[in-house]
Amino acid sequence: MIKIMVVDEQPLMRDGLATILNLRNELEVV
C-alpha cells in the first residue's frame, strides 16, 4: 500500500486517501 512518508510528501494523495477511507466507513455503517 502507500507508505505514510510518501503520503506526507503528497498532500493531494493524502486528502484523496482520507476521502476514500471516509467513504468506506460510511458504507460499513450502512
Short mmCIF file of N, CA and C in Angstrom, two decimals:
data_model
loop_
_atom_site.label_atom_id
_atom_site.label_comp_id
_atom_site.label_asym_id
_atom_site.label_seq_id
_atom_site.Cartn_x
_atom_site.Cartn_y
_atom_site.Cartn_z
N MET A 1 0.85 -1.21 0.00
CA MET A 1 0.00 0.00 0.00
C MET A 1 0.88 1.25 0.00
N ILE A 2 0.25 2.40 0.31
CA ILE A 2 1.00 3.66 0.31
C ILE A 2 1.63 3.90 1.68
N LYS A 3 2.92 4.21 1.67
CA LYS A 3 3.62 4.46 2.94
C LYS A 3 3.29 5.86 3.46
N ILE A 4 3.26 6.01 4.80
CA ILE A 4 2.93 7.30 5.40
C ILE A 4 3.90 8.38 4.94
N MET A 5 5.20 8.04 4.86
CA MET A 5 6.21 9.00 4.44
C MET A 5 5.86 9.57 3.06
N VAL A 6 5.48 8.68 2.13
CA VAL A 6 5.15 9.11 0.77
C VAL A 6 3.89 9.96 0.77
N VAL A 7 2.89 9.56 1.57
CA VAL A 7 1.63 10.31 1.63
C VAL A 7 1.87 11.72 2.15
N ASP A 8 2.75 11.86 3.14
CA ASP A 8 3.03 13.18 3.72
C ASP A 8 3.63 14.10 2.67
N GLU A 9 4.38 13.51 1.72
CA GLU A 9 5.02 14.33 0.69
C GLU A 9 4.02 14.69 -0.41
N GLN A 10 2.88 14.02 -0.42
CA GLN A 10 1.87 14.30 -1.44
C GLN A 10 0.52 14.60 -0.79
N PRO A 11 0.26 15.87 -0.44
CA PRO A 11 -0.97 16.30 0.22
C PRO A 11 -2.22 15.85 -0.55
N LEU A 12 -2.17 15.94 -1.88
CA LEU A 12 -3.33 15.57 -2.69
C LEU A 12 -3.64 14.09 -2.50
N MET A 13 -2.61 13.27 -2.48
CA MET A 13 -2.81 11.83 -2.31
C MET A 13 -3.37 11.56 -0.92
N ARG A 14 -2.85 12.29 0.07
CA ARG A 14 -3.30 12.11 1.46
C ARG A 14 -4.79 12.46 1.58
N ASP A 15 -5.18 13.58 0.98
CA ASP A 15 -6.59 14.01 1.03
C ASP A 15 -7.47 13.00 0.31
N GLY A 16 -6.99 12.51 -0.82
CA GLY A 16 -7.76 11.53 -1.59
C GLY A 16 -7.93 10.25 -0.80
N LEU A 17 -6.84 9.82 -0.15
CA LEU A 17 -6.90 8.59 0.64
C LEU A 17 -7.86 8.76 1.81
N ALA A 18 -7.81 9.93 2.45
CA ALA A 18 -8.70 10.20 3.59
C ALA A 18 -10.16 10.15 3.14
N THR A 19 -10.43 10.71 1.96
CA THR A 19 -11.80 10.70 1.43
C THR A 19 -12.27 9.28 1.20
N ILE A 20 -11.38 8.44 0.63
CA ILE A 20 -11.73 7.04 0.36
C ILE A 20 -12.02 6.33 1.67
N LEU A 21 -11.19 6.57 2.68
CA LEU A 21 -11.40 5.92 3.98
C LEU A 21 -12.73 6.35 4.58
N ASN A 22 -13.07 7.64 4.43
CA ASN A 22 -14.34 8.14 4.96
C ASN A 22 -15.52 7.47 4.26
N LEU A 23 -15.41 7.32 2.94
CA LEU A 23 -16.48 6.67 2.19
C LEU A 23 -16.63 5.22 2.64
N ARG A 24 -15.49 4.55 2.89
CA ARG A 24 -15.52 3.16 3.33
C ARG A 24 -16.22 3.05 4.67
N ASN A 25 -15.90 3.99 5.58
CA ASN A 25 -16.52 3.98 6.91
C ASN A 25 -18.03 4.16 6.79
N GLU A 26 -18.46 5.06 5.92
CA GLU A 26 -19.89 5.32 5.75
C GLU A 26 -20.58 4.07 5.19
N LEU A 27 -19.93 3.40 4.25
CA LEU A 27 -20.52 2.19 3.66
C LEU A 27 -20.61 1.09 4.71
N GLU A 28 -19.59 0.99 5.55
CA GLU A 28 -19.58 -0.04 6.58
C GLU A 28 -20.69 0.20 7.61
N VAL A 29 -20.96 1.48 7.90
CA VAL A 29 -22.01 1.82 8.86
C VAL A 29 -23.36 1.37 8.32
N VAL A 30 -23.55 1.57 7.02
CA VAL A 30 -24.82 1.18 6.39
C VAL A 30 -24.86 -0.34 6.33
#
